[in-house]
Amino acid sequence: MAQETKYTEDNIRSLDWKEHIRMRPGMYIGKLGDGSSPDDGIYILVKEVLDNSIDEFVMGGGKTIEVSVQGNKVIVRDYGRGIPLGKVVDVVSKMNTGGKYDSKAFKKSVGLNGVGTKAVNALSTYFRVESTRDGKSASAEFEKGTLTNQDLLDETSRRRGTKVTFIADDSIFKNYKYRPEYIVKLLKNYVYLNPGLTIVFNGEKFYSENGLKDLLEDNNNVEDMLYPIIHLRGDDIEVAISHSKTQYSEEYYSFVNGQNTSQGGTHLAAFREAIVKTVREYYGKNFDASDVRKSIIGAISIKVMEPVFESQTKTKLGSTEMGGDLPTVRTYINDFVKNKLDNYLHRNTDVAEQLQKKILQAEKERKELSGIRKLAKDRAKKASLHNKKLRDCRIHFGDTKKEAYLETTLFITEGDSASGSITKSRNVNTQAVFSLKGKPLNSYGLSKKIVYENEEFNLLQSALNIEDGMEGLRYNNIVIATDADVDGMHIRLLLITFFLQFFPEVIKEGHLYILETPLFRVRNKKETIYCYSEEEKQAAINKLRGKPEITRFKGLGEISPNEFVHFIGDDIRLDPVMLDKEMSIEQMLEFYMGKNTPDRQKFIINNLKVELDLLDEGA
């Protein structure tokens, strides 16, 4: 019989606020990460500080916010009302303390839990807050949440407002770095949602006059839109809608009180429902919902009294009520869309005709594909029973542990040895492996029909669960893991082409990555150093001195599972695949997968690296 463990008063421990945050950071900011993903913790820290400045703007305090990111130091300065000077220390270091509990002061705020800046403070090696108001100033400095210095000035000429400076703790966010592209996207969303607000980031100004209309135009190729963006505004709601000429699936941007709800929620479900209902009533036909929404590009922003989110990171709205005397979220959005969209279609009959043609075309294509889709689904179900293409993980999207989804990763790899190494070294709870059989098909210019007829694509689509849209996506991170040689780079490009052609939102929403693995191993009897470049290899040789053993990894299969665990664990290096803002998706596909041109050949020679600068077949 096992010996009973003693359980006494000595086993009971109370953690103070900063200890709890540092011990369980995932409860407060979601996943940690190194900055390669837009939902990594370091960007949540920036957002938590910015949310306070945005709330000041919403409440009429200050029209400009200045953001600076230099190395690992972040500075956010607003010109709002400033924190009451006697409470500067409390609001950043005492849990459940803040002005947002007073609904009179912050009626439609995002940060209602009194946690945001406390989490930033606790997870930073340096944190400084300074408030100026009424010609006086107060400041406080902290280290990992512990107060180290505070000051009060009776007189100052500085403009009113709040300035926060922090350096995230690199013992928690290992090997992290900020990617300007993710910061810019975050800031742009803020200005789209707040007309009149100017945000200056490292000297560059961001401002929007047309709100969600600007968002759709900036994130999509206007020439690819079937009709001009329908832009509708109300007191607590704003929507923008169009349809793509070439895109297959639905694409949405959703926000609540200025917060980007990347996982949607009750408001997005109501928006999708309202569009279908309004269109059906306008045309007097019971169109299939998927035909109405096929290729749609939409955005919705609503303001809710004291919103309830399904997690501290506020990525999914759980509220069913708008608050105050307003109806439910569903009723409010349905009534608004029905009234405004119906009026728009009656006033713009040319748009109504284009939309109807699009729906009828979608209906025709769906019926033509229905038989193929059924066979493909049956084939995928049978294949999953006896093949080993997908070695799944234990946590899936839709699980009760919402935050766990952020950690889920699917590695797409080629070859038995590479798949074997990753499979043996992965975290079986959150990491899955999909094994390709040779090079995938070049899907450039092909129709969606090929996705169902090609076994590799059909099973990959089934594994990701994205046939009917991004809401069912089972893995937050989709990682292409291939050898760093010509064949490996070609496979990467073919897979990227597949996503660009049929599921561009996977890339647009920041889910697709390239796995970086070391090219060299340099070691002696005492130390082993893995190197990702020639420069790192030379530095390792100089460090170890003498004649260390140098191994060149020609493929992933040459890396043993014991070593591979380091490269897909805490020290994983991911390079995000991003769209070129200067090129449309169609232009990109033509450039990388079209006929050979001197410009393209020159580009490939000069850019033999990951992302979209990859070798192409026949180049």
Coordinates of C-alpha atoms in Angstrom, one line a residue:
M1 CA 0.0 0.0 0.0
A2 CA 1.3 3.4 -0.9
Q3 CA 2.4 5.6 2.0
E4 CA -0.1 8.4 2.8
T5 CA 1.3 11.9 2.0
K6 CA 0.9 14.3 4.9
Y7 CA -1.5 17.2 4.4
T8 CA -1.3 19.8 7.1
E9 CA -1.5 23.6 7.5
D10 CA 2.1 23.8 6.3
N11 CA 0.9 22.6 2.9
I12 CA -1.4 25.6 2.5
R13 CA 0.2 28.5 0.7
S14 CA -1.2 31.9 -0.3
L15 CA 0.4 33.5 -3.4
D16 CA 0.4 37.2 -3.8
W17 CA -0.8 38.7 -7.0
K18 CA 2.5 38.9 -8.9
E19 CA 3.5 35.4 -7.8
H20 CA 0.3 33.9 -9.1
I21 CA 0.6 35.7 -12.5
R22 CA 4.2 34.6 -12.9
M23 CA 3.5 31.1 -11.9
R24 CA 0.4 30.8 -14.2
P25 CA 0.9 33.4 -17.0
G26 CA -1.3 31.4 -19.4
M27 CA -4.3 32.2 -17.3
Y28 CA -3.8 35.9 -17.9
I29 CA -2.3 36.3 -21.4
G30 CA -2.9 32.9 -23.2
K31 CA 0.2 31.3 -24.7
L32 CA 3.7 32.6 -24.2
G33 CA 5.6 32.2 -27.5
D34 CA 8.5 34.1 -28.9
G35 CA 6.8 36.7 -31.0
S36 CA 6.5 34.6 -34.2
S37 CA 2.7 34.4 -33.8
P38 CA 0.3 37.4 -33.6
D39 CA -1.3 35.9 -30.5
D40 CA 1.9 35.4 -28.6
G41 CA 2.0 36.8 -25.1
I42 CA 4.3 39.7 -25.8
Y43 CA 1.7 41.2 -28.1
I44 CA -1.0 40.6 -25.5
L45 CA 1.1 42.7 -23.1
V46 CA 1.2 45.5 -25.6
K47 CA -2.5 45.2 -26.2
E48 CA -3.3 45.3 -22.5
V49 CA -1.5 48.6 -22.1
L50 CA -3.0 50.0 -25.3
D51 CA -6.5 49.1 -24.2
N52 CA -6.3 51.6 -21.4
S53 CA -5.2 54.3 -23.7
I54 CA -8.0 53.4 -26.2
D55 CA -10.5 53.6 -23.3
E56 CA -9.3 57.1 -22.5
F57 CA -9.9 58.1 -26.2
V58 CA -13.3 56.6 -26.2
M59 CA -14.2 58.5 -23.0
G60 CA -13.1 61.8 -24.7
G61 CA -9.5 62.0 -23.3
G62 CA -6.8 62.6 -25.9
K63 CA -6.8 62.0 -29.7
T64 CA -3.2 60.8 -30.1
I65 CA -1.4 57.7 -28.8
E66 CA 2.3 57.3 -29.3
V67 CA 3.8 53.8 -29.4
S68 CA 7.5 53.0 -29.5
V69 CA 9.1 49.6 -29.8
Q70 CA 12.9 49.6 -29.8
G71 CA 14.4 46.2 -29.3
N72 CA 12.6 44.7 -26.3
K73 CA 11.5 48.0 -24.8
V74 CA 7.9 49.1 -25.3
I75 CA 6.7 52.6 -24.6
V76 CA 3.0 53.7 -24.8
R77 CA 2.1 57.3 -24.2
D78 CA -1.4 58.7 -24.3
Y79 CA -2.8 62.2 -23.7
G80 CA -5.9 61.2 -21.8
R81 CA -7.0 62.2 -18.4
G82 CA -4.2 60.5 -16.6
I83 CA -4.5 58.0 -13.7
P84 CA -5.5 59.8 -10.4
L85 CA -2.1 60.5 -8.9
G86 CA -2.7 58.9 -5.6
K87 CA -3.7 55.6 -7.2
V88 CA -0.8 55.2 -9.7
V89 CA 0.8 52.4 -7.8
D90 CA -2.5 50.7 -6.9
V91 CA -3.9 50.4 -10.5
V92 CA -0.9 48.6 -11.8
S93 CA -0.1 46.4 -8.7
K94 CA -3.4 45.6 -6.9
M95 CA -5.7 43.0 -8.4
N96 CA -9.3 44.0 -8.9
T97 CA -8.4 47.7 -8.7
G98 CA -9.2 50.2 -11.5
G99 CA -11.6 52.8 -12.8
K100 CA -13.4 50.4 -15.1
Y101 CA -15.4 48.9 -12.3
D102 CA -17.2 52.2 -12.3
S103 CA -19.6 52.0 -15.3
K104 CA -20.1 55.7 -15.2
A105 CA -16.5 56.3 -16.1
F106 CA -16.0 53.4 -18.5
K107 CA -19.3 52.4 -20.0
K108 CA -18.1 50.2 -22.9
S109 CA -14.6 49.3 -21.9
V110 CA -12.7 46.1 -22.9
G111 CA -10.7 45.7 -19.8
L112 CA -13.2 45.1 -17.1
N113 CA -11.4 42.6 -14.9
G114 CA -8.8 44.9 -13.4
V115 CA -6.0 42.5 -14.5
G116 CA -4.4 43.9 -17.7
T117 CA -1.6 46.2 -16.6
K118 CA -1.0 44.1 -13.5
A119 CA -0.1 41.2 -15.7
V120 CA 2.2 43.4 -17.8
N121 CA 3.8 44.6 -14.6
A122 CA 4.3 41.1 -13.1
L123 CA 5.7 39.7 -16.4
S124 CA 8.2 42.5 -17.0
T125 CA 11.8 42.8 -15.7
Y126 CA 11.2 46.6 -15.9
F127 CA 7.9 48.4 -15.7
R128 CA 7.4 52.1 -15.3
V129 CA 4.1 54.0 -15.1
E130 CA 3.9 57.8 -15.1
S131 CA 0.7 59.9 -14.8
T132 CA 0.3 63.6 -15.4
R133 CA -2.7 65.7 -14.6
D134 CA -3.6 69.1 -13.2
G135 CA 0.1 70.2 -13.5
K136 CA 1.3 67.5 -11.3
S137 CA 3.0 64.1 -12.0
A138 CA 3.4 60.8 -10.2
S139 CA 5.5 57.8 -11.3
A140 CA 6.4 54.3 -10.1
E141 CA 8.9 51.7 -11.2
F142 CA 8.7 48.0 -10.7
E143 CA 10.8 44.9 -11.3
K144 CA 8.8 41.7 -11.8
G145 CA 5.9 43.3 -10.1
T146 CA 7.9 44.5 -7.0
L147 CA 7.9 48.3 -6.4
T148 CA 11.4 49.6 -6.6
N149 CA 10.9 53.4 -6.8
Q150 CA 8.1 56.0 -6.8
D151 CA 8.1 59.8 -7.2
L152 CA 5.6 62.7 -7.0
L153 CA 6.2 66.1 -8.6
D154 CA 4.2 69.0 -7.4
E155 CA 4.7 70.9 -10.6
T156 CA 5.4 69.8 -14.2
S157 CA 4.9 71.3 -17.6
R158 CA 4.3 68.0 -19.2
R159 CA 1.0 67.4 -21.0
R160 CA -1.6 65.4 -19.2
G161 CA -1.9 61.7 -19.8
T162 CA -0.3 58.3 -19.0
K163 CA 3.0 56.9 -20.1
V164 CA 3.9 53.2 -19.6
T165 CA 7.3 51.7 -20.3
F166 CA 8.0 47.9 -20.0
I167 CA 10.5 45.2 -20.9
A168 CA 9.0 41.7 -21.0
D169 CA 10.8 39.1 -18.9
D170 CA 13.0 37.0 -21.2
S171 CA 13.0 34.2 -18.6
I172 CA 9.3 33.8 -19.3
F173 CA 9.2 34.8 -23.0
K174 CA 12.3 33.0 -24.2
N175 CA 14.2 34.3 -27.2
Y176 CA 11.4 36.7 -28.0
K177 CA 11.4 39.5 -30.5
Y178 CA 8.7 41.9 -31.7
R179 CA 7.7 41.7 -35.3
P180 CA 6.7 45.1 -36.6
E181 CA 4.1 43.6 -38.9
Y182 CA 2.0 42.3 -36.0
I183 CA 2.3 45.6 -34.1
V184 CA 1.1 47.5 -37.1
K185 CA -1.9 45.2 -37.6
L186 CA -2.8 45.7 -34.0
L187 CA -2.6 49.4 -34.2
K188 CA -4.4 49.6 -37.5
N189 CA -7.4 47.7 -36.0
Y190 CA -7.5 50.3 -33.2
V191 CA -7.7 53.3 -35.7
Y192 CA -10.3 51.5 -37.9
L193 CA -12.5 51.2 -34.9
N194 CA -11.9 54.6 -33.5
P195 CA -12.5 57.5 -36.0
G196 CA -10.6 60.5 -35.1
L197 CA -7.8 58.6 -33.3
T198 CA -4.2 58.9 -34.5
I199 CA -1.6 56.4 -33.4
V200 CA 2.1 57.1 -34.0
F201 CA 4.3 54.0 -34.1
N202 CA 8.0 54.6 -34.3
G203 CA 7.3 57.8 -36.1
E204 CA 4.7 56.4 -38.6
K205 CA 1.2 57.7 -38.3
F206 CA -2.0 55.6 -38.6
Y207 CA -5.4 57.1 -39.0
S208 CA -8.7 56.0 -40.6
E209 CA -11.6 58.0 -41.8
N210 CA -13.8 55.2 -43.1
G211 CA -13.5 52.6 -40.3
L212 CA -14.3 49.0 -41.4
K213 CA -14.4 50.0 -45.0
D214 CA -10.7 50.9 -44.8
L215 CA -10.0 47.7 -43.0
L216 CA -11.5 45.6 -45.9
E217 CA -9.7 47.6 -48.5
D218 CA -6.3 47.4 -46.7
N219 CA -6.6 43.7 -46.2
N220 CA -7.9 42.7 -49.6
N221 CA -7.4 43.4 -53.2
V222 CA -10.2 45.9 -54.1
E223 CA -10.1 44.8 -57.8
D224 CA -11.0 41.3 -56.6
M225 CA -14.2 42.5 -55.0
L226 CA -17.4 41.7 -56.8
Y227 CA -19.0 45.0 -55.9
P228 CA -18.1 48.1 -53.9
I229 CA -18.0 47.5 -50.1
I230 CA -21.3 47.9 -48.4
H231 CA -20.5 50.1 -45.3
L232 CA -23.3 50.4 -42.7
R233 CA -23.1 52.3 -39.4
G234 CA -25.4 52.6 -36.3
D235 CA -25.1 53.8 -32.8
D236 CA -23.4 50.8 -31.3
I237 CA -22.7 48.8 -34.5
E238 CA -20.7 49.0 -37.8
V239 CA -20.5 46.5 -40.6
A240 CA -18.8 46.2 -43.9
I241 CA -19.6 43.6 -46.6
S242 CA -18.4 42.5 -50.0
H243 CA -17.8 39.2 -51.9
S244 CA -14.6 38.1 -53.6
K245 CA -14.6 37.2 -57.2
T246 CA -12.0 34.4 -56.7
Q247 CA -11.9 33.4 -53.0
Y248 CA -13.7 30.2 -52.1
S249 CA -14.4 30.5 -48.4
E250 CA -15.8 33.0 -45.9
E251 CA -13.6 35.6 -44.3
Y252 CA -14.6 37.8 -41.3
Y253 CA -13.1 40.4 -39.0
S254 CA -15.0 40.9 -35.8
F255 CA -14.6 43.3 -32.9
V256 CA -16.2 44.1 -29.5
N257 CA -15.5 47.4 -27.8
G258 CA -12.4 47.8 -30.0
Q259 CA -11.2 44.3 -29.2
N260 CA -10.4 42.0 -32.1
T261 CA -12.4 38.8 -31.3
S262 CA -10.3 36.5 -33.5
Q263 CA -12.4 33.5 -32.5
G264 CA -15.7 35.2 -33.1
G265 CA -18.5 34.6 -30.7
T266 CA -22.2 35.5 -30.3
H267 CA -21.9 38.7 -32.4
L268 CA -20.2 37.0 -35.4
A269 CA -22.7 34.1 -35.3
A270 CA -25.6 36.7 -35.4
F271 CA -23.9 38.6 -38.2
R272 CA -23.6 35.6 -40.4
E273 CA -27.2 34.6 -39.7
A274 CA -28.5 38.1 -40.3
I275 CA -26.9 38.3 -43.8
V276 CA -28.4 35.1 -44.9
K277 CA -31.9 36.0 -43.5
T278 CA -31.9 39.4 -45.1
V279 CA -30.7 38.1 -48.5
R280 CA -33.4 35.4 -48.5
E281 CA -36.1 37.8 -47.7
Y282 CA -34.9 40.4 -50.3
Y283 CA -34.9 37.9 -53.2
G284 CA -37.8 35.9 -51.9
K285 CA -35.9 32.6 -52.2
N286 CA -34.7 30.2 -49.6
F287 CA -31.1 30.1 -50.7
D288 CA -28.7 27.7 -49.0
A289 CA -26.8 29.6 -46.4
S290 CA -23.4 28.4 -47.7
D291 CA -24.3 29.8 -51.2
V292 CA -25.1 33.2 -49.8
R293 CA -21.9 33.4 -47.7
K294 CA -19.5 31.7 -50.2
S295 CA -16.6 34.1 -50.9
I296 CA -18.0 36.7 -48.5
I297 CA -15.6 39.2 -46.9
G298 CA -17.2 40.9 -43.9
A299 CA -16.4 42.9 -40.8
I300 CA -18.5 43.7 -37.7
S301 CA -17.9 45.9 -34.7
I302 CA -20.3 46.3 -31.8
K303 CA -20.2 48.0 -28.4
V304 CA -21.6 46.1 -25.5
M305 CA -22.1 47.1 -21.9
E306 CA -19.7 45.1 -19.7
P307 CA -19.0 42.3 -22.2
V308 CA -18.3 38.8 -21.1
F309 CA -15.5 37.0 -23.0
E310 CA -14.7 33.3 -22.9
S311 CA -11.1 33.9 -21.8
Q312 CA -8.9 36.5 -20.2
T313 CA -7.4 37.2 -23.7
K314 CA -10.8 38.3 -24.9
T315 CA -10.7 36.5 -28.3
K316 CA -14.3 35.2 -28.2
L317 CA -17.5 37.0 -27.1
G318 CA -19.8 35.0 -24.8
S319 CA -22.3 37.8 -24.0
T320 CA -25.8 37.3 -25.2
E321 CA -27.0 40.8 -24.0
M322 CA -26.1 44.2 -25.4
G323 CA -26.8 45.8 -22.0
G324 CA -28.9 48.6 -20.8
D325 CA -32.3 48.9 -22.5
L326 CA -31.1 47.3 -25.7
P327 CA -32.3 43.8 -26.9
T328 CA -30.1 40.7 -27.1
V329 CA -27.0 40.7 -29.2
R330 CA -28.6 38.4 -31.8
T331 CA -31.8 40.5 -32.0
Y332 CA -29.9 43.8 -32.2
I333 CA -27.6 42.7 -35.0
N334 CA -30.4 40.9 -36.9
D335 CA -32.7 44.0 -36.8
F336 CA -29.8 46.3 -37.9
V337 CA -28.7 44.2 -40.8
K338 CA -32.2 43.5 -42.0
N339 CA -33.1 47.2 -42.0
K340 CA -29.8 48.7 -43.4
L341 CA -28.8 45.9 -45.8
D342 CA -32.3 45.6 -47.3
N343 CA -32.5 49.3 -47.8
Y344 CA -29.0 49.3 -49.5
L345 CA -30.0 46.5 -51.9
H346 CA -33.2 48.3 -52.9
R347 CA -31.3 51.5 -53.6
N348 CA -28.4 49.7 -55.4
T349 CA -30.1 47.3 -57.8
D350 CA -26.9 46.8 -59.8
V351 CA -25.2 45.4 -56.7
A352 CA -28.3 43.3 -55.9
E353 CA -28.1 41.8 -59.4
Q354 CA -24.3 41.0 -59.1
L355 CA -24.9 39.4 -55.7
Q356 CA -27.8 37.2 -57.0
K357 CA -25.6 36.0 -59.9
K358 CA -22.8 35.1 -57.4
I359 CA -25.3 33.2 -55.2
L360 CA -26.7 31.3 -58.2
Q361 CA -23.2 30.4 -59.4
A362 CA -22.3 29.2 -55.9
E363 CA -25.4 27.1 -55.9
K364 CA -24.5 25.5 -59.3
E365 CA -20.9 24.8 -58.2
R366 CA -22.1 23.3 -54.9
K367 CA -24.5 20.9 -56.6
E368 CA -21.8 19.9 -59.1
L369 CA -19.4 19.2 -56.2
S370 CA -21.9 17.5 -53.9
G371 CA -21.3 14.0 -55.3
I372 CA -17.6 14.5 -55.3
R373 CA -17.6 15.9 -51.7
K374 CA -19.6 13.0 -50.4
L375 CA -17.2 10.5 -51.9
A376 CA -14.2 12.5 -50.6
K377 CA -15.6 12.7 -47.1
D378 CA -16.3 8.9 -47.1
R379 CA -12.8 8.3 -48.4
A380 CA -11.3 10.6 -45.7
K381 CA -13.2 8.8 -43.0
K382 CA -12.1 5.4 -44.2
A383 CA -8.5 6.6 -44.7
S384 CA -8.4 7.9 -41.2
L385 CA -9.2 4.5 -39.8
H386 CA -6.2 2.6 -41.3
N387 CA -3.6 5.1 -42.5
K388 CA -1.0 7.0 -40.6
K389 CA -1.0 10.2 -42.5
L390 CA -2.4 12.1 -39.4
R391 CA -1.0 11.4 -36.0
D392 CA -3.4 13.6 -34.0
C393 CA -3.0 15.4 -30.7
R394 CA -5.2 15.1 -27.7
I395 CA -6.5 18.6 -27.6
H396 CA -8.8 19.9 -30.3
F397 CA -10.6 23.1 -31.1
G398 CA -14.0 23.0 -29.3
D399 CA -12.5 21.5 -26.2
T400 CA -13.7 23.0 -22.9
K401 CA -10.1 24.3 -22.4
K402 CA -10.4 27.3 -24.7
E403 CA -6.9 28.5 -24.1
A404 CA -5.5 25.1 -25.0
Y405 CA -6.4 25.7 -28.6
L406 CA -3.8 28.5 -28.9
E407 CA -1.1 25.9 -28.3
T408 CA -2.3 23.3 -30.9
T409 CA 0.1 22.8 -33.8
L410 CA 0.0 20.6 -36.9
F411 CA 3.3 19.8 -38.5
I412 CA 3.0 19.0 -42.2
T413 CA 6.1 17.0 -43.3
E414 CA 7.3 14.7 -46.0
G415 CA 9.1 11.4 -45.8
D416 CA 8.9 8.6 -43.2
S417 CA 12.2 9.5 -41.5
A418 CA 11.2 13.1 -40.9
S419 CA 7.7 12.2 -39.9
G420 CA 9.1 9.6 -37.5
S421 CA 11.5 12.0 -35.8
I422 CA 8.8 14.7 -35.2
T423 CA 6.3 12.1 -34.1
K424 CA 8.6 10.6 -31.5
S425 CA 9.7 13.9 -30.1
R426 CA 6.4 15.9 -30.2
N427 CA 4.2 16.9 -27.3
V428 CA 1.3 14.5 -27.9
N429 CA -1.1 16.7 -26.1
T430 CA -0.9 19.7 -28.4
Q431 CA 1.2 18.7 -31.4
A432 CA 0.0 16.6 -34.4
V433 CA 1.8 15.4 -37.5
F434 CA 0.5 15.1 -41.1
S435 CA 2.7 13.1 -43.4
L436 CA 2.8 13.9 -47.1
K437 CA 3.5 11.2 -49.6
G438 CA 6.1 12.8 -52.0
K439 CA 5.6 16.2 -53.5
P440 CA 2.0 17.6 -53.4
L441 CA 0.2 18.6 -56.6
N442 CA 0.8 22.1 -58.1
S443 CA -2.7 23.5 -57.6
Y444 CA -2.1 26.8 -59.3
G445 CA -5.1 27.7 -61.5
L446 CA -7.0 24.6 -60.5
S447 CA -10.6 24.6 -59.3
K448 CA -11.8 23.6 -55.8
K449 CA -12.8 20.3 -57.3
I450 CA -9.2 19.1 -57.2
V451 CA -9.2 19.4 -53.4
Y452 CA -11.7 16.6 -53.2
E453 CA -10.2 14.5 -56.0
N454 CA -6.6 14.7 -54.8
E455 CA -6.1 12.3 -51.8
E456 CA -3.4 14.4 -50.2
F457 CA -5.4 17.7 -50.3
N458 CA -8.6 16.0 -49.3
L459 CA -7.1 14.4 -46.2
L460 CA -5.2 17.6 -45.3
Q461 CA -8.4 19.7 -45.6
S462 CA -10.2 17.1 -43.5
A463 CA -7.4 17.1 -40.9
L464 CA -7.6 20.9 -40.6
N465 CA -11.5 20.9 -40.7
I466 CA -11.6 24.0 -42.9
E467 CA -13.9 22.8 -45.7
D468 CA -16.8 24.9 -44.3
G469 CA -14.8 27.9 -43.0
M470 CA -12.2 28.9 -40.5
E471 CA -14.5 28.5 -37.4
G472 CA -13.8 24.8 -37.3
L473 CA -10.0 25.1 -37.7
R474 CA -8.6 22.4 -35.4
Y475 CA -5.0 23.7 -35.1
N476 CA -4.0 27.3 -34.3
N477 CA -0.5 26.8 -35.8
I478 CA 0.0 25.0 -39.1
V479 CA 3.7 24.4 -39.6
I480 CA 5.4 23.3 -42.8
A481 CA 8.4 21.1 -41.8
T482 CA 10.6 20.2 -44.8
D483 CA 14.3 19.8 -45.5
A484 CA 16.2 23.0 -46.1
D485 CA 17.2 22.0 -49.7
V486 CA 15.8 22.5 -53.2
D487 CA 13.2 19.7 -52.9
G488 CA 12.2 20.8 -49.4
M489 CA 11.8 24.4 -50.5
H490 CA 9.7 23.3 -53.5
I491 CA 7.4 21.3 -51.3
R492 CA 7.0 24.4 -49.1
L493 CA 6.0 26.5 -52.1
L494 CA 3.5 23.9 -53.4
L495 CA 1.9 23.8 -49.9
I496 CA 1.8 27.6 -49.7
T497 CA 0.2 27.6 -53.2
F498 CA -2.5 25.2 -52.0
F499 CA -3.4 27.6 -49.1
L500 CA -3.2 30.7 -51.3
Q501 CA -5.4 29.1 -53.9
F502 CA -8.1 27.6 -51.8
F503 CA -7.7 28.9 -48.1
P504 CA -6.0 32.3 -48.2
E505 CA -7.5 33.2 -44.8
V506 CA -5.2 30.6 -43.2
I507 CA -2.3 32.9 -44.2
K508 CA -4.2 36.2 -43.7
E509 CA -5.1 35.3 -40.1
G510 CA -1.5 34.3 -39.3
H511 CA -1.8 30.5 -38.9
L512 CA 0.8 29.3 -41.4
Y513 CA 4.5 29.0 -40.5
I514 CA 7.8 27.4 -41.7
L515 CA 9.7 25.4 -39.2
E516 CA 13.3 26.4 -38.8
T517 CA 15.7 23.6 -37.9
P518 CA 19.5 23.8 -37.4
L519 CA 21.8 23.4 -40.3
F520 CA 24.8 22.4 -38.2
R521 CA 25.7 20.8 -34.9
V522 CA 29.0 21.9 -33.4
R523 CA 30.2 20.1 -30.3
N524 CA 33.0 19.0 -28.2
K525 CA 33.1 16.7 -25.1
K526 CA 31.6 19.4 -22.9
E527 CA 29.1 21.4 -25.0
T528 CA 26.8 21.1 -28.0
I529 CA 25.7 24.1 -30.0
Y530 CA 23.1 24.0 -32.8
C531 CA 23.5 26.5 -35.6
Y532 CA 20.9 27.9 -38.0
S533 CA 23.4 29.7 -40.3
E534 CA 27.0 29.8 -41.4
E535 CA 27.5 32.8 -39.2
E536 CA 26.2 30.9 -36.1
K537 CA 28.4 27.9 -37.0
Q538 CA 31.5 30.1 -37.2
A539 CA 30.7 31.7 -33.9
A540 CA 30.2 28.3 -32.3
I541 CA 33.6 27.1 -33.6
N542 CA 35.2 30.2 -32.2
K543 CA 33.5 29.6 -28.8
L544 CA 34.4 26.0 -28.5
R545 CA 37.9 26.4 -29.9
G546 CA 40.2 23.6 -30.8
K547 CA 38.7 21.2 -33.4
P548 CA 35.1 20.6 -32.5
E549 CA 33.0 18.0 -34.3
I550 CA 30.8 19.6 -37.0
T551 CA 27.8 17.9 -38.4
R552 CA 25.8 19.2 -41.4
F553 CA 22.1 18.2 -41.2
K554 CA 21.1 17.5 -44.8
G555 CA 17.5 16.6 -43.9
L556 CA 15.1 16.5 -41.0
G557 CA 15.4 12.7 -40.8
E558 CA 19.0 13.0 -39.9
I559 CA 18.1 14.7 -36.6
S560 CA 17.4 12.2 -33.9
P561 CA 14.2 12.4 -31.9
N562 CA 16.3 13.1 -28.8
E563 CA 17.6 16.2 -30.5
F564 CA 14.4 17.1 -32.4
V565 CA 12.6 17.6 -29.1
H566 CA 14.6 20.8 -28.6
F567 CA 13.6 22.3 -32.0
I568 CA 9.8 21.8 -31.6
G569 CA 9.6 22.5 -27.9
D570 CA 10.2 25.6 -25.9
D571 CA 13.0 26.7 -28.2
I572 CA 11.0 26.2 -31.4
R573 CA 11.8 28.7 -34.2
L574 CA 8.9 29.5 -36.5
D575 CA 9.0 31.9 -39.5
P576 CA 5.5 33.1 -40.3
V577 CA 4.3 33.1 -43.9
M578 CA 2.9 36.6 -44.7
L579 CA 1.3 38.1 -47.7
D580 CA 3.1 40.7 -49.7
K581 CA 1.1 44.0 -49.3
E582 CA 2.1 45.1 -52.8
M583 CA 0.8 42.1 -54.6
S584 CA -2.7 40.5 -54.8
I585 CA -3.0 36.8 -54.2
E586 CA -3.6 36.2 -57.9
Q587 CA -0.4 38.2 -58.7
M588 CA 1.6 36.2 -56.2
L589 CA 0.4 32.9 -57.5
E590 CA 1.2 34.0 -61.1
F591 CA 4.7 35.2 -60.0
Y592 CA 5.7 32.1 -58.1
M593 CA 3.8 29.3 -60.0
G594 CA 3.3 30.8 -63.4
K595 CA 5.5 30.6 -66.5
N596 CA 9.2 31.3 -66.1
T597 CA 10.2 34.9 -66.5
P598 CA 13.6 36.6 -66.2
D599 CA 12.4 38.7 -63.2
R600 CA 11.2 35.6 -61.4
Q601 CA 14.3 33.6 -62.0
K602 CA 16.4 36.5 -60.7
F603 CA 14.2 36.9 -57.7
I604 CA 14.6 33.2 -56.8
I605 CA 18.3 33.2 -57.2
N606 CA 18.6 36.2 -54.8
N607 CA 16.0 34.9 -52.3
L608 CA 16.6 31.3 -51.7
K609 CA 14.9 31.3 -48.3
V610 CA 11.6 30.6 -46.5
E611 CA 8.3 32.4 -46.6
L612 CA 7.4 33.0 -50.2
D613 CA 11.0 33.4 -51.5
L614 CA 11.2 29.8 -52.5
L615 CA 12.3 27.7 -55.4
D616 CA 9.7 26.7 -57.9
E617 CA 9.4 23.7 -60.2
G618 CA 11.3 24.2 -63.4
A619 CA 12.8 27.5 -62.3

